[in-house]
CSV table of C-alpha atoms in Angstrom, one decimal:
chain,number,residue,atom,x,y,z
A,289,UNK,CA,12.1,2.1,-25.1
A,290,UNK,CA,10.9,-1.4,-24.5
A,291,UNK,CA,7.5,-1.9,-23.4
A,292,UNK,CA,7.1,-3.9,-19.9
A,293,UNK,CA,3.6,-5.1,-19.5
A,294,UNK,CA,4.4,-5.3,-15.5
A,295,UNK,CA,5.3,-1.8,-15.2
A,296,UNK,CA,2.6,-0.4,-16.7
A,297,UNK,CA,-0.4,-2.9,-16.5
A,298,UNK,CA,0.5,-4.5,-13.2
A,299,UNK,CA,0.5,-3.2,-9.6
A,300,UNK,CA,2.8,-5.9,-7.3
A,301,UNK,CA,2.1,-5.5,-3.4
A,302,UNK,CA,4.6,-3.1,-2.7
A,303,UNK,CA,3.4,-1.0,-4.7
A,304,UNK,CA,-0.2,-1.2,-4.4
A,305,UNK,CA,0.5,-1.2,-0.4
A,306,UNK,CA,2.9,2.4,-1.0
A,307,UNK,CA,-0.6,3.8,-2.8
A,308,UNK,CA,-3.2,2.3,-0.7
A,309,UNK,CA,-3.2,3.8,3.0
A,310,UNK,CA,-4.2,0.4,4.6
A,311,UNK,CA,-1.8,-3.1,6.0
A,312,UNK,CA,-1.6,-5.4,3.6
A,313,UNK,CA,-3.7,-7.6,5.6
A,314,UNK,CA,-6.3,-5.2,5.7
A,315,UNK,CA,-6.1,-5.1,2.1
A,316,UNK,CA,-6.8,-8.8,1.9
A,317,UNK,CA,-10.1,-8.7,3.9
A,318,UNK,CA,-11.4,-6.0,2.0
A,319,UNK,CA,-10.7,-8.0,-1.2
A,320,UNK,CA,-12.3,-11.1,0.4
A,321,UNK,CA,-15.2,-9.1,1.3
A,322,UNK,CA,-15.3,-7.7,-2.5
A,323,UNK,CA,-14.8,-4.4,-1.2
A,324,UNK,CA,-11.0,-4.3,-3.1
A,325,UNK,CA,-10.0,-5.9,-6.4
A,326,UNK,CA,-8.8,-9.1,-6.1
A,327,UNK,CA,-5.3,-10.2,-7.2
A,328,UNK,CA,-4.4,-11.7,-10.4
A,329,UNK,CA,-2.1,-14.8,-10.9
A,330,UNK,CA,0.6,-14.0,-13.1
A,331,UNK,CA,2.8,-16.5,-12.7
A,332,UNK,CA,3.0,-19.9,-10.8
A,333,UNK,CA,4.4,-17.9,-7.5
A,334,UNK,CA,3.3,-14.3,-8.3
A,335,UNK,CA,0.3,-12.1,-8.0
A,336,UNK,CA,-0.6,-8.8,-8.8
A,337,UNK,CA,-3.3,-5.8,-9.5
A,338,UNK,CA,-4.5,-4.8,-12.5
A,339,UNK,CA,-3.6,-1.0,-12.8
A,340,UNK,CA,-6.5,0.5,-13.6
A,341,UNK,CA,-8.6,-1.4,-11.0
A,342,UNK,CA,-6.6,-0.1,-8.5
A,343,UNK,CA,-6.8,3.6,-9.6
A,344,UNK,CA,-10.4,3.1,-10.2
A,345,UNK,CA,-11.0,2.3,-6.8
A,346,UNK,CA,-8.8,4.8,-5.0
A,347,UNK,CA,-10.5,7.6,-7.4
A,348,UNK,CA,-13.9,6.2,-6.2
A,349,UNK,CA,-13.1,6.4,-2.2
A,350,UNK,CA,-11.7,10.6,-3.3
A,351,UNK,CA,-14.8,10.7,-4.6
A,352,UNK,CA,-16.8,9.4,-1.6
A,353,UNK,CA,-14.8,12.1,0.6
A,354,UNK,CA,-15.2,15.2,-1.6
């Protein structure tokens, strides 16, 4: 098995919108507001998440509801 640093390291927005319960627009704002982690550049037209960022925030707001 072959490791694939954008599988596992990197969320694209698909995904990260499929996880997050929120528009991607929505997303955006809060991201501006540095209320979400921002987006990486990985490539001249492409950005993404870092992983853990994302699940470190979604684990935080469970947190905040519990």
């Amino acid at each position: 098995m072959s490791y694939n640093p954008m599988k596992s390291d990197f969320m694209l927005s698909d995904e990260v919108v499929a996880r997050v319960p929120y528009s991607r627009a929505h997303l955006y704002r809060l991201e501006d507001q540095g209320e979400f982690p921002k987006r990486r550049r990985i490539g001249p037209n492409r950005v993404a998440w870092i992983r853990t960022e994302v699940e470190q925030w979604l684990a935080q707001r469970m947190e905040e509801l519990s």
